[in-house]
Short mmCIF file of C-alpha atoms in Angstrom, two decimals:
data_model
loop_
_atom_site.label_atom_id
_atom_site.label_comp_id
_atom_site.label_asym_id
_atom_site.label_seq_id
_atom_site.Cartn_x
_atom_site.Cartn_y
_atom_site.Cartn_z
CA MET A 1 29.97 21.21 31.55
CA ARG A 2 31.35 23.17 28.65
CA GLU A 3 31.68 19.97 26.65
CA ALA A 4 28.08 18.96 27.50
CA VAL A 5 26.74 22.34 26.31
CA ALA A 6 28.84 22.13 23.15
CA ALA A 7 27.20 18.79 22.43
CA VAL A 8 23.86 20.59 22.04
CA VAL A 9 25.19 21.80 18.71
CA ASP A 10 25.54 19.04 16.13
CA HIS A 11 28.36 20.81 14.27
CA HIS A 12 28.34 18.23 11.44
CA ALA A 13 24.86 19.51 10.57
CA GLY A 14 25.15 23.00 11.95
CA GLN A 15 21.80 22.46 13.61
CA PHE A 16 20.39 23.26 17.03
CA MET A 17 18.38 20.60 18.85
CA SER A 18 16.79 20.43 22.26
CA ILE A 19 19.20 19.97 25.22
CA ALA A 20 17.36 16.87 26.35
CA SER A 21 17.69 15.07 23.04
CA ALA A 22 21.26 16.22 22.40
CA LEU A 23 22.52 15.10 25.76
CA GLY A 24 20.14 12.25 26.43
CA LEU A 25 19.72 13.67 29.92
CA GLY A 26 16.78 15.05 31.90
CA GLY A 27 13.79 16.69 30.41
CA ARG A 28 10.47 15.19 29.43
CA LYS A 29 10.48 12.26 26.98
CA VAL A 30 7.68 11.71 24.45
CA ARG A 31 5.85 8.44 25.22
CA TYR A 32 5.20 6.34 22.09
CA ALA A 33 2.94 3.45 21.30
CA ILE A 34 4.30 1.36 18.43
CA VAL A 35 1.32 0.42 16.31
CA GLY A 36 2.15 -2.43 13.95
CA LEU A 37 5.05 -4.71 14.80
CA GLY A 38 6.25 -5.86 11.43
CA ASP A 39 9.76 -5.99 10.07
CA ILE A 40 10.30 -2.26 9.73
CA ALA A 41 9.24 -1.45 13.29
CA GLN A 42 11.29 -4.32 14.76
CA GLU A 43 14.40 -4.02 12.68
CA ALA A 44 14.69 -0.30 12.20
CA LEU A 45 12.62 1.83 14.59
CA MET A 46 12.37 0.07 18.01
CA PRO A 47 16.12 -0.66 18.54
CA GLY A 48 17.03 3.02 18.19
CA VAL A 49 14.39 4.62 20.46
CA ALA A 50 16.59 4.47 23.55
CA HIS A 51 19.45 6.56 22.10
CA THR A 52 17.23 9.36 20.86
CA GLY A 53 17.37 10.88 24.36
CA ASN A 54 13.86 12.35 24.07
CA SER A 55 11.65 9.39 23.27
CA GLU A 56 10.49 6.17 24.96
CA MET A 57 8.17 3.24 24.17
CA THR A 58 5.35 2.80 26.64
CA ALA A 59 2.91 0.64 24.70
CA LEU A 60 2.72 -1.89 21.86
CA VAL A 61 -0.16 -2.57 19.50
CA SER A 62 -0.40 -5.71 17.28
CA GLY A 63 -2.74 -8.42 16.10
CA ASP A 64 -0.09 -11.02 17.02
CA PRO A 65 -0.07 -12.08 20.71
CA GLU A 66 3.34 -13.73 20.29
CA LYS A 67 4.86 -10.49 19.09
CA LEU A 68 3.28 -8.52 21.95
CA ALA A 69 4.62 -10.94 24.52
CA ALA A 70 8.15 -11.32 23.14
CA LEU A 71 8.74 -7.71 22.26
CA GLY A 72 7.05 -6.43 25.45
CA ASP A 73 9.50 -8.60 27.40
CA ARG A 74 12.48 -7.55 25.25
CA TYR A 75 11.86 -3.80 25.75
CA ASP A 76 10.21 -4.06 29.25
CA ILE A 77 6.86 -2.69 28.02
CA ALA A 78 3.93 -3.88 30.03
CA ALA A 79 1.14 -2.09 28.13
CA ARG A 80 0.22 -4.44 25.26
CA TYR A 81 -2.92 -4.00 23.17
CA SER A 82 -4.61 -5.63 20.20
CA TYR A 83 -5.72 -3.41 17.31
CA GLU A 84 -9.33 -3.69 18.57
CA GLN A 85 -8.18 -2.21 21.91
CA LEU A 86 -6.69 0.93 20.38
CA PRO A 87 -9.56 3.18 21.64
CA GLU A 88 -8.78 2.02 25.14
CA LEU A 89 -5.07 2.88 24.70
CA LEU A 90 -5.93 6.33 23.33
CA ARG A 91 -7.98 7.07 26.42
CA SER A 92 -5.42 5.67 28.87
CA GLY A 93 -3.29 8.78 29.28
CA THR A 94 -0.10 6.67 28.99
CA ILE A 95 1.05 7.82 25.53
CA ASP A 96 1.75 11.11 23.83
CA ALA A 97 2.29 9.82 20.31
CA ILE A 98 2.15 6.74 18.07
CA TYR A 99 4.52 5.40 15.47
CA LEU A 100 2.27 3.85 12.82
CA ALA A 101 3.69 1.04 10.79
CA THR A 102 0.72 -1.07 9.76
CA PRO A 103 0.20 -1.98 6.06
CA ASN A 104 -0.41 1.20 4.03
CA TRP A 105 -4.19 0.71 3.59
CA ARG A 106 -4.76 0.69 7.38
CA HIS A 107 -3.07 4.00 8.15
CA ALA A 108 -6.19 6.15 8.18
CA GLU A 109 -7.95 3.56 10.32
CA PHE A 110 -5.61 4.12 13.18
CA ALA A 111 -4.18 7.64 12.55
CA ILE A 112 -7.54 9.39 12.48
CA PRO A 113 -8.79 8.36 15.94
CA ALA A 114 -5.38 8.97 17.43
CA LEU A 115 -5.07 12.49 16.03
CA GLU A 116 -8.65 13.35 16.97
CA THR A 117 -7.80 12.39 20.55
CA GLY A 118 -4.84 14.77 20.50
CA ILE A 119 -2.28 11.98 20.17
CA HIS A 120 0.58 12.94 17.76
CA VAL A 121 1.25 10.55 14.85
CA LEU A 122 4.52 9.61 13.07
CA CYS A 123 3.05 7.66 10.12
CA GLU A 124 5.04 5.49 7.76
CA LYS A 125 4.88 6.29 4.09
CA PRO A 126 2.79 6.45 2.05
CA LEU A 127 0.47 8.35 4.32
CA ASP A 128 -2.30 6.04 3.08
CA VAL A 129 -3.36 4.70 -0.33
CA SER A 130 -5.43 7.66 -1.62
CA ALA A 131 -5.33 11.40 -1.53
CA GLU A 132 -8.80 11.32 -0.07
CA LYS A 133 -7.65 9.35 2.93
CA ALA A 134 -4.53 11.52 3.27
CA ARG A 135 -6.70 14.60 3.47
CA ALA A 136 -8.85 12.95 6.08
CA ILE A 137 -5.75 12.22 8.16
CA ILE A 138 -4.61 15.82 7.83
CA ALA A 139 -8.02 17.12 8.81
CA ALA A 140 -8.04 14.88 11.86
CA ALA A 141 -4.69 16.36 12.95
CA GLU A 142 -6.14 19.89 12.65
CA ARG A 143 -9.27 18.95 14.63
CA GLY A 144 -7.27 17.33 17.37
CA ARG A 145 -4.54 19.96 17.37
CA ALA A 146 -2.05 17.13 17.14
CA LYS A 147 1.20 16.90 15.18
CA LEU A 148 1.39 14.71 12.11
CA MET A 149 4.59 13.73 10.43
CA THR A 150 5.02 11.46 7.40
CA ALA A 151 8.03 9.23 8.06
CA TYR A 152 10.33 10.28 5.24
CA ARG A 153 13.59 9.35 6.97
CA LEU A 154 15.75 10.65 4.16
CA HIS A 155 14.70 14.22 5.00
CA PHE A 156 17.19 13.87 7.90
CA GLU A 157 19.94 11.77 6.20
CA PRO A 158 23.32 13.43 5.58
CA ALA A 159 23.98 12.31 1.96
CA THR A 160 20.47 13.30 0.84
CA LEU A 161 20.66 16.68 2.51
CA ASP A 162 24.12 17.31 1.04
CA ALA A 163 22.72 16.65 -2.45
CA ILE A 164 20.00 19.26 -1.77
CA ARG A 165 22.53 21.79 -0.53
CA ARG A 166 24.73 21.34 -3.61
CA ILE A 167 21.76 21.66 -5.95
CA ARG A 168 20.50 24.83 -4.21
CA ALA A 169 24.09 26.28 -4.29
CA GLY A 170 23.97 25.87 -8.11
CA GLU A 171 26.70 23.23 -8.43
CA LEU A 172 24.73 21.28 -10.99
CA GLY A 173 23.50 24.32 -12.90
CA GLU A 174 19.99 24.22 -14.30
CA LEU A 175 18.40 20.85 -13.49
CA ILE A 176 17.33 18.91 -16.57
CA ALA A 177 16.66 15.25 -15.81
CA PHE A 178 16.37 12.58 -13.12
CA THR A 179 16.43 8.83 -13.26
CA ALA A 180 16.16 6.19 -10.57
CA CYS A 181 15.95 2.42 -10.24
CA PHE A 182 14.73 0.86 -7.04
CA THR A 183 14.10 -2.93 -7.08
CA GLN A 184 14.04 -6.01 -4.92
CA MET A 185 12.98 -9.68 -5.18
CA VAL A 186 9.86 -9.90 -3.01
CA ASP A 187 9.04 -13.21 -1.39
CA PRO A 188 5.68 -14.51 -2.63
CA ALA A 189 4.86 -15.35 1.01
CA ASN A 190 5.10 -11.66 2.05
CA HIS A 191 1.87 -9.72 2.58
CA ARG A 192 2.93 -7.31 -0.20
CA ALA A 193 2.50 -10.16 -2.70
CA SER A 194 -1.19 -10.74 -2.00
CA ASN A 195 -2.87 -7.40 -1.43
CA GLY A 196 -3.12 -5.90 -4.91
CA ILE A 197 -1.69 -2.71 -6.37
CA GLU A 198 -1.93 -0.85 -3.05
CA ALA A 199 0.68 -3.22 -1.60
CA GLY A 200 2.69 -3.37 -4.83
CA PRO A 201 5.88 -1.65 -5.84
CA LEU A 202 4.27 1.63 -6.84
CA PHE A 203 2.81 2.31 -3.39
CA ASP A 204 5.46 0.53 -1.37
CA MET A 205 8.66 1.63 -3.18
CA GLY A 206 7.52 4.39 -5.56
CA ALA A 207 7.23 6.95 -2.78
CA TYR A 208 11.05 7.01 -2.53
CA PRO A 209 11.90 8.15 -6.06
CA ILE A 210 8.77 10.36 -6.26
CA ASN A 211 9.73 12.10 -3.06
CA ALA A 212 13.36 12.44 -4.27
CA ILE A 213 12.21 14.00 -7.53
CA ARG A 214 10.24 16.54 -5.59
CA TYR A 215 12.90 17.46 -3.02
CA LEU A 216 15.77 17.55 -5.49
CA PHE A 217 14.02 19.62 -8.13
CA GLY A 218 12.27 21.65 -5.43
CA ALA A 219 9.12 21.48 -7.60
CA GLU A 220 5.98 19.36 -8.09
CA PRO A 221 5.43 17.08 -11.08
CA ILE A 222 2.65 18.38 -13.31
CA GLU A 223 2.06 15.42 -15.65
CA VAL A 224 2.60 11.65 -15.95
CA VAL A 225 3.97 11.44 -19.49
CA SER A 226 3.96 7.60 -19.48
CA ALA A 227 3.51 4.74 -17.07
CA VAL A 228 4.04 1.12 -18.06
CA GLY A 229 3.60 -1.94 -15.90
CA THR A 230 4.55 -5.56 -16.54
CA ARG A 231 3.80 -8.86 -14.84
CA HIS A 232 6.08 -11.87 -14.68
CA ALA A 233 4.37 -15.17 -14.00
CA ALA A 234 7.57 -16.60 -12.54
CA ALA A 235 7.51 -13.96 -9.86
CA GLY A 236 4.67 -15.81 -8.10
CA LEU A 237 3.08 -12.54 -6.99
CA GLY A 238 -0.58 -11.42 -6.94
CA ASP A 239 -2.79 -9.72 -9.47
CA PHE A 240 -0.78 -6.54 -9.94
CA ASP A 241 2.16 -5.16 -11.98
CA ASP A 242 5.42 -6.35 -10.32
CA THR A 243 7.48 -3.85 -12.38
CA ILE A 244 6.52 -0.29 -13.19
CA ALA A 245 8.37 2.36 -15.23
CA VAL A 246 7.24 6.03 -15.08
CA THR A 247 8.17 9.32 -16.75
CA LEU A 248 7.05 12.56 -15.14
CA ARG A 249 7.09 16.11 -16.43
CA LEU A 250 7.97 19.00 -14.17
CA PRO A 251 7.69 22.74 -14.85
CA ASP A 252 10.04 24.10 -17.53
CA ASP A 253 9.99 20.83 -19.43
CA ARG A 254 12.20 18.97 -17.02
CA LEU A 255 11.80 15.22 -17.01
CA ALA A 256 12.09 12.56 -14.29
CA GLN A 257 12.01 8.82 -14.79
CA PHE A 258 11.99 5.89 -12.38
CA THR A 259 11.51 2.15 -12.30
CA VAL A 260 10.36 0.15 -9.28
CA SER A 261 10.09 -3.61 -9.16
CA TYR A 262 9.30 -6.58 -6.91
CA TYR A 263 10.98 -8.95 -9.39
CA ALA A 264 14.53 -7.79 -9.96
CA ASN A 265 17.78 -8.06 -8.05
CA ASN A 266 18.41 -5.35 -5.47
CA VAL A 267 19.12 -2.03 -7.14
CA ASP A 268 19.06 1.28 -5.21
CA THR A 269 20.24 4.25 -7.30
CA LEU A 270 19.38 7.64 -8.59
CA THR A 271 21.01 10.29 -10.84
CA ILE A 272 20.11 13.96 -11.01
CA ALA A 273 21.62 15.87 -14.00
CA GLY A 274 22.01 19.56 -14.68
CA THR A 275 23.69 21.79 -17.22
CA LYS A 276 26.92 21.97 -15.13
CA GLY A 277 27.08 18.58 -13.40
CA SER A 278 25.39 15.57 -11.97
CA ILE A 279 25.07 13.56 -8.79
CA THR A 280 24.56 9.79 -8.75
CA MET A 281 23.60 8.24 -5.41
CA ASN A 282 24.26 4.53 -5.03
CA PRO A 283 22.83 3.46 -2.62
CA ALA A 284 20.21 6.17 -2.67
CA PHE A 285 17.22 5.09 -0.59
CA GLY A 286 18.25 2.33 1.79
CA PHE A 287 19.15 2.26 5.44
CA GLY A 288 21.68 0.37 7.53
CA GLN A 289 24.67 1.54 5.44
CA GLY A 290 26.13 4.84 4.40
CA LEU A 291 24.76 6.37 1.26
CA GLU A 292 27.23 7.36 -1.48
CA HIS A 293 27.69 10.27 -3.96
CA TYR A 294 29.35 9.94 -7.34
CA ARG A 295 29.61 13.52 -8.52
CA GLN A 296 30.71 14.96 -11.82
CA ILE A 297 31.04 18.77 -12.10
CA GLY A 298 32.21 19.63 -15.57
CA GLU A 299 34.95 17.11 -16.17
CA LYS A 300 35.86 16.74 -12.51
CA ARG A 301 34.74 13.47 -10.90
CA SER A 302 34.56 12.71 -7.18
CA HIS A 303 33.15 10.05 -4.89
CA GLU A 304 32.08 10.33 -1.23
CA THR A 305 30.79 7.74 1.20
CA TYR A 306 28.74 9.18 4.03
CA LYS A 307 28.75 7.72 7.50
CA ALA A 308 25.90 5.29 8.25
CA THR A 309 23.41 6.77 10.65
CA ASP A 310 20.34 5.53 12.48
CA GLN A 311 17.87 7.10 10.04
CA PHE A 312 14.78 5.93 12.00
CA GLY A 313 16.11 7.09 15.33
CA GLY A 314 17.02 10.41 13.81
CA GLU A 315 13.56 11.08 12.41
CA LEU A 316 12.01 9.99 15.73
CA ARG A 317 14.27 12.33 17.68
CA TYR A 318 13.36 15.18 15.34
CA PHE A 319 9.63 14.50 15.67
CA SER A 320 9.87 14.32 19.44
CA ASP A 321 11.70 17.65 19.50
CA CYS A 322 8.85 19.10 17.44
CA ILE A 323 6.35 17.86 20.00
CA LEU A 324 8.34 18.99 23.02
CA GLU A 325 9.07 22.42 21.50
CA ASP A 326 5.67 22.83 19.81
CA ARG A 327 7.07 23.16 16.26
CA ALA A 328 5.43 22.05 13.06
CA PRO A 329 7.33 19.06 11.66
CA GLU A 330 8.66 18.78 8.18
CA PRO A 331 7.71 16.48 6.42
CA GLY A 332 4.14 16.97 7.58
CA GLY A 333 0.92 15.54 6.19
CA GLU A 334 1.16 17.82 3.18
CA GLU A 335 4.30 15.98 2.09
CA GLY A 336 2.54 12.64 2.22
CA LEU A 337 -0.46 14.05 0.27
CA ALA A 338 1.86 15.45 -2.43
CA ASP A 339 3.34 12.05 -3.21
CA LEU A 340 -0.13 10.38 -3.23
CA LEU A 341 -1.36 12.93 -5.80
CA VAL A 342 1.47 11.77 -8.08
CA ILE A 343 0.79 8.14 -7.38
CA GLU A 344 -2.88 8.54 -8.21
CA ALA A 345 -1.96 10.18 -11.50
CA ILE A 346 0.41 7.29 -12.21
CA VAL A 347 -2.41 4.78 -11.57
CA ALA A 348 -4.64 6.73 -13.94
CA ALA A 349 -1.97 6.59 -16.62
CA LEU A 350 -1.46 2.88 -16.11
CA GLN A 351 -5.15 2.29 -16.54
CA SER A 352 -5.58 4.50 -19.61
CA GLY A 353 -2.36 3.77 -21.30
CA GLY A 354 -1.97 7.56 -21.91
CA THR A 355 -0.87 10.63 -20.05
CA ALA A 356 -2.39 11.94 -16.87
CA PRO A 357 -2.25 15.34 -15.14
CA VAL A 358 -1.09 15.62 -11.50
CA GLU A 359 -3.48 17.52 -9.34
CA PRO A 360 -1.73 20.82 -8.36
CA LEU A 361 -0.75 21.31 -4.74
CA ALA A 362 0.64 24.65 -3.42
CA ARG A 363 3.45 23.75 -1.05
CA SER A 364 3.88 25.64 2.21
CA ARG A 365 7.22 24.18 3.29
CA ARG A 366 10.28 22.34 1.93
CA ILE A 367 13.28 20.70 3.58
CA ASP A 368 15.58 22.85 5.68
CA PRO A 369 18.83 20.79 5.58
CA ASP A 370 20.62 22.59 8.37
CA ALA A 371 17.64 22.34 10.76
CA GLN A 372 16.83 18.77 9.97
CA GLU A 373 20.03 16.78 9.61
CA GLN A 374 20.41 14.00 12.14
CA THR A 375 23.56 11.97 12.79
CA LEU A 376 22.77 9.36 15.38
CA ARG A 377 25.09 6.43 15.17
CA GLY A 378 23.91 3.33 13.32
CA ILE A 379 22.40 0.37 15.15
CA SER A 380 22.45 -3.38 14.73
CA PRO A 381 18.99 -4.90 14.17
CA PRO A 382 17.86 -7.58 16.64
CA GLN A 383 16.38 -10.94 15.83
CA PRO A 384 12.80 -10.33 14.62
CA VAL A 385 9.74 -12.01 16.08
CA ASN A 386 7.25 -13.43 13.53
CA ALA A 387 8.48 -10.93 10.96
CA ALA A 388 10.62 -11.01 7.85
CA PRO A 389 11.82 -8.46 5.31
CA PRO A 390 10.01 -8.24 1.98
CA THR A 391 12.62 -10.45 0.30
CA GLY A 392 12.13 -13.16 2.98
CA ALA A 393 15.92 -13.33 3.45
#
């Protein structure tokens, strides 16, 4: 019994979590409907639900009957709905929350009615494709008194949180600059290739470096200094920029740059530099493997590889704990809105060819590393059903 109680404390993170989720025993579980059965839901979220200890899948929603049948059988889920049947599901009394993983531009369509019904929502990023829609989603959560969390899985990932701790402890000195490169070769057959800028690299991948800029600096960008997009005919993609490079200005004349692309070999790295040192993370944003630090403090260099964790299971466990214990989640809807304000300013700069201000947003919360760190073991992705990753590989 003593060992079981001790397991309630994840001493790697120094955090407390609910007894039910820590032990995987007893207690109520949050009942989820998985809305959108694409690659990310199938590969990353669904396989890890069982080992959260406080969550279970009780319904599936998709426009693909083959997915509903195959995945319903795989996970023994009898409740299977089309998108058009979502209102029926929301009234059924069989779910407490939804995990929303449809294409970005359909998030508000499904999140708002769920939240207004009192159903909690874990929504993939970006929260939607405009600040206006993000605000509508947040307002729906307030009306329905439901919890809304934007699915920023790195807010619970050990290497990311260790970087934040080191920065807050002053190891890097005064922060000066940030740079990131996040790229992949997107298959022209993927839906991202044919749905315009809102499915392009800025909205799909840009949220990662933008969010990292904000959580590492602990501040909000105030201006888009420059934004340049290019299109490569050989990429075979749609009518949008397949590669975008951005420079942001933060308070106290700090600068942050990033490049995202659908037409470059896989790159996944960031560097944050201060007056005393720097941290390079490579990989920085991915899942399925341990993230790594390359640190230089003064002249001293070090390297650390962090254990691979189930990032999606960890964020789900955290959100379920928030529901069960009636706590406001971080990252909430405000976090999703903040990134969309930056994205909208980048779009304005791309269109004008000049600078663009970022609409100010007063933040009420930031990451609490010790309270949020999750260390669920990694999982092996199953064979997908009618779904493929962006690269098509």
